[in-house]
Amino acid sequence: MNNRIRELRARDNITQDQLALAVGVRRETIVFLEKNKYNPSLKLAHDIAKYFGLPIEEVFLFNEV
Amino acid sequence: MKKSYLVFIVATLVLISAILWFYNSGTSFKILDNLHLVVIFVVVFFAVFIGVRRFTSERRGEPSEDELSKKIMQKASSASYYISLYLWLLLMYIADKGKYETDVLFGSGILGMALIFFLTWVFFYFRGLRNE
C-alpha cells in the first residue's frame, strides 16, 4: 500500500507536525507513513483522509497483485 | 504525575546511581569481567531513551504513545519472548555442564531477555511495520 500524504501536505502547505497534531499521532508516525514503513489503522487512515477532504482510496493506494 | 515523567525520572535516577556507584568503587573496567553491568547500562539507557521520547512528544503537544509506538512495542515484546525461549534453552544446556552457579545463570537469563527486547525493538523501529 502506498499513500499520497507527502504530496497532499505539499499541496496544502502543511507540516508534518501540523498533520500529526490534527490527527492525534506523533510526528514520527507521519514520517513512517510517508516513507511507506507503516500501514495505518483504519481509523488513522480515515482521520488523515478526512483532514485532506478526500476519500480514503484517494489518499491510500492499494496495489492489487 | 504522568507515566512518561515517572519512567524518565526513575530511569535517570537508576542510571546516575549506577554511574556514581561504579565511579566510587574504584575498580578498573574490563568489559568481559563486567558484562552484566554493561547489559544493565544498555537496558537503563533504553528506558531513559523511551522516557525522553515520551517527554518530548508531550512537550510538543503530541500523545506520548500512539498506534505506531504501541504496535512496535507489542511486536518487539512477542518476538523477544520467542527468541528468549532459545536463550533459556541455551542456559539450561550450560547449567547441565555445571560450569556456572544457578544465580549467575538466572541473572544472565533475565539480562539477556532485556537485551533481546532492546535489540528487537531497535530492529522493528528501523525496519517499520509495513504489510503486517
PDB file of C-alpha atoms in Angstrom:
ATOM      1  CA  MET A   1       0.000   0.000   0.000  1.00  0.00           C
ATOM      2  CA  ASN A   2       1.307   3.440  -0.939  1.00  0.00           C
ATOM      3  CA  ASN A   3      -0.028   6.829   0.011  1.00  0.00           C
ATOM      4  CA  ARG A   4      -0.109  10.442  -1.153  1.00  0.00           C
ATOM      5  CA  ILE A   5       0.374  12.074   2.235  1.00  0.00           C
ATOM      6  CA  ARG A   6       3.595  13.882   1.329  1.00  0.00           C
ATOM      7  CA  GLU A   7       2.074  15.164  -1.919  1.00  0.00           C
ATOM      8  CA  LEU A   8      -1.102  16.342  -0.183  1.00  0.00           C
ATOM      9  CA  ARG A   9       0.863  18.019   2.578  1.00  0.00           C
ATOM     10  CA  ALA A  10       2.871  19.915  -0.020  1.00  0.00           C
ATOM     11  CA  ARG A  11      -0.339  20.875  -1.860  1.00  0.00           C
ATOM     12  CA  ASP A  12      -1.908  22.293   1.309  1.00  0.00           C
ATOM     13  CA  ASN A  13       1.388  23.635   2.676  1.00  0.00           C
ATOM     14  CA  ILE A  14       1.092  21.687   5.922  1.00  0.00           C
ATOM     15  CA  THR A  15       3.974  20.495   8.071  1.00  0.00           C
ATOM     16  CA  GLN A  16       4.295  17.001   9.500  1.00  0.00           C
ATOM     17  CA  ASP A  17       3.829  18.478  12.973  1.00  0.00           C
ATOM     18  CA  GLN A  18       0.551  20.128  11.994  1.00  0.00           C
ATOM     19  CA  LEU A  19      -0.811  16.948  10.435  1.00  0.00           C
ATOM     20  CA  ALA A  20       0.301  14.857  13.428  1.00  0.00           C
ATOM     21  CA  LEU A  21      -1.438  17.203  15.857  1.00  0.00           C
ATOM     22  CA  ALA A  22      -4.581  17.306  13.724  1.00  0.00           C
ATOM     23  CA  VAL A  23      -4.978  13.512  13.595  1.00  0.00           C
ATOM     24  CA  GLY A  24      -3.699  12.846  17.126  1.00  0.00           C
ATOM     25  CA  VAL A  25      -0.488  10.922  16.488  1.00  0.00           C
ATOM     26  CA  ARG A  26       3.228  11.589  16.918  1.00  0.00           C
ATOM     27  CA  ARG A  27       5.155  13.305  14.124  1.00  0.00           C
ATOM     28  CA  GLU A  28       7.234  10.159  13.857  1.00  0.00           C
ATOM     29  CA  THR A  29       4.159   8.216  12.731  1.00  0.00           C
ATOM     30  CA  ILE A  30       3.628  10.649   9.854  1.00  0.00           C
ATOM     31  CA  VAL A  31       7.306  10.197   8.896  1.00  0.00           C
ATOM     32  CA  PHE A  32       6.860   6.404   8.877  1.00  0.00           C
ATOM     33  CA  LEU A  33       3.691   6.715   6.792  1.00  0.00           C
ATOM     34  CA  GLU A  34       5.360   8.935   4.217  1.00  0.00           C
ATOM     35  CA  LYS A  35       8.258   6.508   3.901  1.00  0.00           C
ATOM     36  CA  ASN A  36       5.750   3.655   3.463  1.00  0.00           C
ATOM     37  CA  LYS A  37       7.212   1.927   6.501  1.00  0.00           C
ATOM     38  CA  TYR A  38       3.888   1.656   8.277  1.00  0.00           C
ATOM     39  CA  ASN A  39       0.350   0.741   7.301  1.00  0.00           C
ATOM     40  CA  PRO A  40      -2.063   2.804   9.424  1.00  0.00           C
ATOM     41  CA  SER A  41      -5.132   1.546  11.227  1.00  0.00           C
ATOM     42  CA  LEU A  42      -8.471   2.119   9.513  1.00  0.00           C
ATOM     43  CA  LYS A  43      -9.249   4.905  11.986  1.00  0.00           C
ATOM     44  CA  LEU A  44      -5.992   6.767  11.323  1.00  0.00           C
ATOM     45  CA  ALA A  45      -6.396   6.339   7.565  1.00  0.00           C
ATOM     46  CA  HIS A  46      -9.938   7.710   7.870  1.00  0.00           C
ATOM     47  CA  ASP A  47      -8.774  10.660  10.000  1.00  0.00           C
ATOM     48  CA  ILE A  48      -5.996  11.572   7.552  1.00  0.00           C
ATOM     49  CA  ALA A  49      -8.285  11.311   4.530  1.00  0.00           C
ATOM     50  CA  LYS A  50     -10.922  13.408   6.317  1.00  0.00           C
ATOM     51  CA  TYR A  51      -8.305  16.035   7.155  1.00  0.00           C
ATOM     52  CA  PHE A  52      -7.426  16.414   3.477  1.00  0.00           C
ATOM     53  CA  GLY A  53     -11.104  16.294   2.494  1.00  0.00           C
ATOM     54  CA  LEU A  54     -10.665  13.234   0.299  1.00  0.00           C
ATOM     55  CA  PRO A  55     -11.984   9.662   0.347  1.00  0.00           C
ATOM     56  CA  ILE A  56      -9.571   7.080   1.803  1.00  0.00           C
ATOM     57  CA  GLU A  57      -8.930   5.423  -1.568  1.00  0.00           C
ATOM     58  CA  GLU A  58      -7.592   8.695  -2.972  1.00  0.00           C
ATOM     59  CA  VAL A  59      -5.067   9.066  -0.165  1.00  0.00           C
ATOM     60  CA  PHE A  60      -4.085   5.426   0.359  1.00  0.00           C
ATOM     61  CA  LEU A  61      -3.413   3.498  -2.826  1.00  0.00           C
ATOM     62  CA  PHE A  62      -3.745  -0.251  -2.749  1.00  0.00           C
ATOM     63  CA  ASN A  63      -1.515  -2.196  -5.131  1.00  0.00           C
ATOM     64  CA  GLU A  64      -3.589  -5.122  -6.313  1.00  0.00           C
ATOM     65  CA  VAL A  65      -1.420  -8.137  -7.120  1.00  0.00           C
TER      66      VAL A  65
ATOM     67  CA  MET B   1       2.260  12.590  37.767  1.00  0.00           C
ATOM     68  CA  LYS B   2       2.177  11.403  34.201  1.00  0.00           C
ATOM     69  CA  LYS B   3       3.549   7.947  33.342  1.00  0.00           C
ATOM     70  CA  SER B   4       6.234   9.270  30.992  1.00  0.00           C
ATOM     71  CA  TYR B   5       7.639  11.624  33.636  1.00  0.00           C
ATOM     72  CA  LEU B   6       7.782   8.766  36.138  1.00  0.00           C
ATOM     73  CA  VAL B   7       9.592   6.429  33.709  1.00  0.00           C
ATOM     74  CA  PHE B   8      12.037   9.186  32.823  1.00  0.00           C
ATOM     75  CA  ILE B   9      12.775  10.134  36.460  1.00  0.00           C
ATOM     76  CA  VAL B  10      13.189   6.538  37.695  1.00  0.00           C
ATOM     77  CA  ALA B  11      15.424   5.538  34.768  1.00  0.00           C
ATOM     78  CA  THR B  12      17.580   8.651  35.183  1.00  0.00           C
ATOM     79  CA  LEU B  13      17.962   8.065  38.938  1.00  0.00           C
ATOM     80  CA  VAL B  14      18.960   4.434  38.389  1.00  0.00           C
ATOM     81  CA  LEU B  15      21.459   5.443  35.722  1.00  0.00           C
ATOM     82  CA  ILE B  16      23.028   8.204  37.843  1.00  0.00           C
ATOM     83  CA  SER B  17      23.196   5.882  40.879  1.00  0.00           C
ATOM     84  CA  ALA B  18      24.869   3.146  38.831  1.00  0.00           C
ATOM     85  CA  ILE B  19      27.436   5.575  37.406  1.00  0.00           C
ATOM     86  CA  LEU B  20      28.215   7.019  40.861  1.00  0.00           C
ATOM     87  CA  TRP B  21      28.463   3.559  42.392  1.00  0.00           C
ATOM     88  CA  PHE B  22      30.818   2.379  39.684  1.00  0.00           C
ATOM     89  CA  TYR B  23      32.879   5.583  39.820  1.00  0.00           C
ATOM     90  CA  ASN B  24      33.287   5.377  43.623  1.00  0.00           C
ATOM     91  CA  SER B  25      34.060   1.640  43.621  1.00  0.00           C
ATOM     92  CA  GLY B  26      37.474   2.474  42.139  1.00  0.00           C
ATOM     93  CA  THR B  27      37.687  -0.760  40.152  1.00  0.00           C
ATOM     94  CA  SER B  28      39.296  -0.868  36.737  1.00  0.00           C
ATOM     95  CA  PHE B  29      36.785  -1.540  33.984  1.00  0.00           C
ATOM     96  CA  LYS B  30      37.098  -4.611  31.792  1.00  0.00           C
ATOM     97  CA  ILE B  31      34.157  -5.317  29.515  1.00  0.00           C
ATOM     98  CA  LEU B  32      34.306  -9.112  29.801  1.00  0.00           C
ATOM     99  CA  ASP B  33      34.513  -9.012  33.621  1.00  0.00           C
ATOM    100  CA  ASN B  34      31.608  -6.582  33.833  1.00  0.00           C
ATOM    101  CA  LEU B  35      29.367  -7.899  31.074  1.00  0.00           C
ATOM    102  CA  HIS B  36      26.296  -7.838  33.301  1.00  0.00           C
ATOM    103  CA  LEU B  37      26.971  -4.227  34.187  1.00  0.00           C
ATOM    104  CA  VAL B  38      27.235  -3.332  30.505  1.00  0.00           C
ATOM    105  CA  VAL B  39      23.893  -5.007  29.782  1.00  0.00           C
ATOM    106  CA  ILE B  40      22.278  -3.178  32.727  1.00  0.00           C
ATOM    107  CA  PHE B  41      23.585   0.113  31.326  1.00  0.00           C
ATOM    108  CA  VAL B  42      22.147  -0.720  27.895  1.00  0.00           C
ATOM    109  CA  VAL B  43      18.750  -1.531  29.401  1.00  0.00           C
ATOM    110  CA  VAL B  44      18.677   1.595  31.560  1.00  0.00           C
ATOM    111  CA  PHE B  45      19.788   3.759  28.632  1.00  0.00           C
ATOM    112  CA  PHE B  46      16.903   2.267  26.678  1.00  0.00           C
ATOM    113  CA  ALA B  47      14.456   3.173  29.454  1.00  0.00           C
ATOM    114  CA  VAL B  48      15.869   6.729  29.522  1.00  0.00           C
ATOM    115  CA  PHE B  49      15.590   6.909  25.737  1.00  0.00           C
ATOM    116  CA  ILE B  50      11.923   5.835  25.826  1.00  0.00           C
ATOM    117  CA  GLY B  51      11.263   8.298  28.646  1.00  0.00           C
ATOM    118  CA  VAL B  52      12.880  11.177  26.732  1.00  0.00           C
ATOM    119  CA  ARG B  53      10.864  10.311  23.597  1.00  0.00           C
ATOM    120  CA  ARG B  54       7.605  10.389  25.538  1.00  0.00           C
ATOM    121  CA  PHE B  55       8.603  13.555  27.356  1.00  0.00           C
ATOM    122  CA  THR B  56       9.492  15.441  24.145  1.00  0.00           C
ATOM    123  CA  SER B  57       6.292  14.247  22.444  1.00  0.00           C
ATOM    124  CA  GLU B  58       4.187  15.560  25.308  1.00  0.00           C
ATOM    125  CA  ARG B  59       6.017  18.883  25.262  1.00  0.00           C
ATOM    126  CA  ARG B  60       5.177  19.248  21.568  1.00  0.00           C
ATOM    127  CA  GLY B  61       1.513  18.591  22.360  1.00  0.00           C
ATOM    128  CA  GLU B  62       1.529  15.131  20.779  1.00  0.00           C
ATOM    129  CA  PRO B  63       0.365  11.970  22.565  1.00  0.00           C
ATOM    130  CA  SER B  64       3.195  10.232  24.465  1.00  0.00           C
ATOM    131  CA  GLU B  65       2.164   6.978  22.799  1.00  0.00           C
ATOM    132  CA  ASP B  66       0.260   6.378  19.611  1.00  0.00           C
ATOM    133  CA  GLU B  67      -0.727   3.377  17.498  1.00  0.00           C
ATOM    134  CA  LEU B  68       2.696   3.032  15.854  1.00  0.00           C
ATOM    135  CA  SER B  69       4.708   3.126  19.081  1.00  0.00           C
ATOM    136  CA  LYS B  70       2.287   0.678  20.727  1.00  0.00           C
ATOM    137  CA  LYS B  71       2.472  -1.721  17.782  1.00  0.00           C
ATOM    138  CA  ILE B  72       6.279  -1.590  17.751  1.00  0.00           C
ATOM    139  CA  MET B  73       6.268  -2.376  21.488  1.00  0.00           C
ATOM    140  CA  GLN B  74       3.821  -5.257  21.005  1.00  0.00           C
ATOM    141  CA  LYS B  75       5.765  -6.687  18.082  1.00  0.00           C
ATOM    142  CA  ALA B  76       9.084  -6.367  19.927  1.00  0.00           C
ATOM    143  CA  SER B  77       7.578  -7.989  23.032  1.00  0.00           C
ATOM    144  CA  SER B  78       6.230 -11.016  21.207  1.00  0.00           C
ATOM    145  CA  ALA B  79       9.374 -11.516  19.105  1.00  0.00           C
ATOM    146  CA  SER B  80      11.703 -11.105  22.073  1.00  0.00           C
ATOM    147  CA  TYR B  81       9.669 -13.604  24.106  1.00  0.00           C
ATOM    148  CA  TYR B  82      10.017 -16.161  21.314  1.00  0.00           C
ATOM    149  CA  ILE B  83      13.768 -15.563  20.953  1.00  0.00           C
ATOM    150  CA  SER B  84      14.201 -15.682  24.747  1.00  0.00           C
ATOM    151  CA  LEU B  85      12.926 -19.267  24.811  1.00  0.00           C
ATOM    152  CA  TYR B  86      16.051 -20.247  22.890  1.00  0.00           C
ATOM    153  CA  LEU B  87      18.197 -18.242  25.301  1.00  0.00           C
ATOM    154  CA  TRP B  88      16.770 -20.205  28.237  1.00  0.00           C
ATOM    155  CA  LEU B  89      17.321 -23.451  26.311  1.00  0.00           C
ATOM    156  CA  LEU B  90      20.974 -22.485  25.896  1.00  0.00           C
ATOM    157  CA  LEU B  91      21.246 -21.583  29.583  1.00  0.00           C
ATOM    158  CA  MET B  92      19.715 -24.959  30.534  1.00  0.00           C
ATOM    159  CA  TYR B  93      22.377 -26.638  28.417  1.00  0.00           C
ATOM    160  CA  ILE B  94      25.094 -24.574  30.147  1.00  0.00           C
ATOM    161  CA  ALA B  95      23.564 -25.426  33.537  1.00  0.00           C
ATOM    162  CA  ASP B  96      23.792 -29.108  32.659  1.00  0.00           C
ATOM    163  CA  LYS B  97      27.508 -28.684  32.090  1.00  0.00           C
ATOM    164  CA  GLY B  98      27.713 -27.287  35.633  1.00  0.00           C
ATOM    165  CA  LYS B  99      30.248 -24.567  34.869  1.00  0.00           C
ATOM    166  CA  TYR B 100      28.313 -21.672  36.412  1.00  0.00           C
ATOM    167  CA  GLU B 101      26.285 -21.087  39.572  1.00  0.00           C
ATOM    168  CA  THR B 102      22.493 -21.141  39.260  1.00  0.00           C
ATOM    169  CA  ASP B 103      22.127 -17.480  40.337  1.00  0.00           C
ATOM    170  CA  VAL B 104      24.608 -16.402  37.654  1.00  0.00           C
ATOM    171  CA  LEU B 105      22.605 -18.274  35.036  1.00  0.00           C
ATOM    172  CA  PHE B 106      19.320 -16.754  36.229  1.00  0.00           C
ATOM    173  CA  GLY B 107      20.871 -13.283  36.172  1.00  0.00           C
ATOM    174  CA  SER B 108      22.232 -13.903  32.685  1.00  0.00           C
ATOM    175  CA  GLY B 109      18.787 -15.089  31.539  1.00  0.00           C
ATOM    176  CA  ILE B 110      16.982 -12.023  32.870  1.00  0.00           C
ATOM    177  CA  LEU B 111      19.540  -9.600  31.494  1.00  0.00           C
ATOM    178  CA  GLY B 112      19.633 -11.493  28.204  1.00  0.00           C
ATOM    179  CA  MET B 113      15.857 -11.162  27.881  1.00  0.00           C
ATOM    180  CA  ALA B 114      16.132  -7.430  28.493  1.00  0.00           C
ATOM    181  CA  LEU B 115      18.884  -7.108  25.891  1.00  0.00           C
ATOM    182  CA  ILE B 116      16.901  -9.185  23.355  1.00  0.00           C
ATOM    183  CA  PHE B 117      13.877  -6.947  23.882  1.00  0.00           C
ATOM    184  CA  PHE B 118      16.013  -3.852  23.318  1.00  0.00           C
ATOM    185  CA  LEU B 119      17.506  -5.276  20.116  1.00  0.00           C
ATOM    186  CA  THR B 120      14.152  -6.423  18.705  1.00  0.00           C
ATOM    187  CA  TRP B 121      12.657  -3.005  19.465  1.00  0.00           C
ATOM    188  CA  VAL B 122      15.526  -1.321  17.582  1.00  0.00           C
ATOM    189  CA  PHE B 123      15.050  -3.774  14.695  1.00  0.00           C
ATOM    190  CA  PHE B 124      11.308  -3.101  14.315  1.00  0.00           C
ATOM    191  CA  TYR B 125      11.786   0.621  14.841  1.00  0.00           C
ATOM    192  CA  PHE B 126      14.189   0.927  11.906  1.00  0.00           C
ATOM    193  CA  ARG B 127      12.508  -1.658   9.695  1.00  0.00           C
ATOM    194  CA  GLY B 128       8.977  -0.351  10.228  1.00  0.00           C
ATOM    195  CA  LEU B 129       5.750  -2.348  10.306  1.00  0.00           C
ATOM    196  CA  ARG B 130       4.679  -2.481   6.703  1.00  0.00           C
ATOM    197  CA  ASN B 131       2.221  -5.076   5.395  1.00  0.00           C
ATOM    198  CA  GLU B 132       1.731  -6.863   8.697  1.00  0.00           C
TER     199      GLU B 132
END
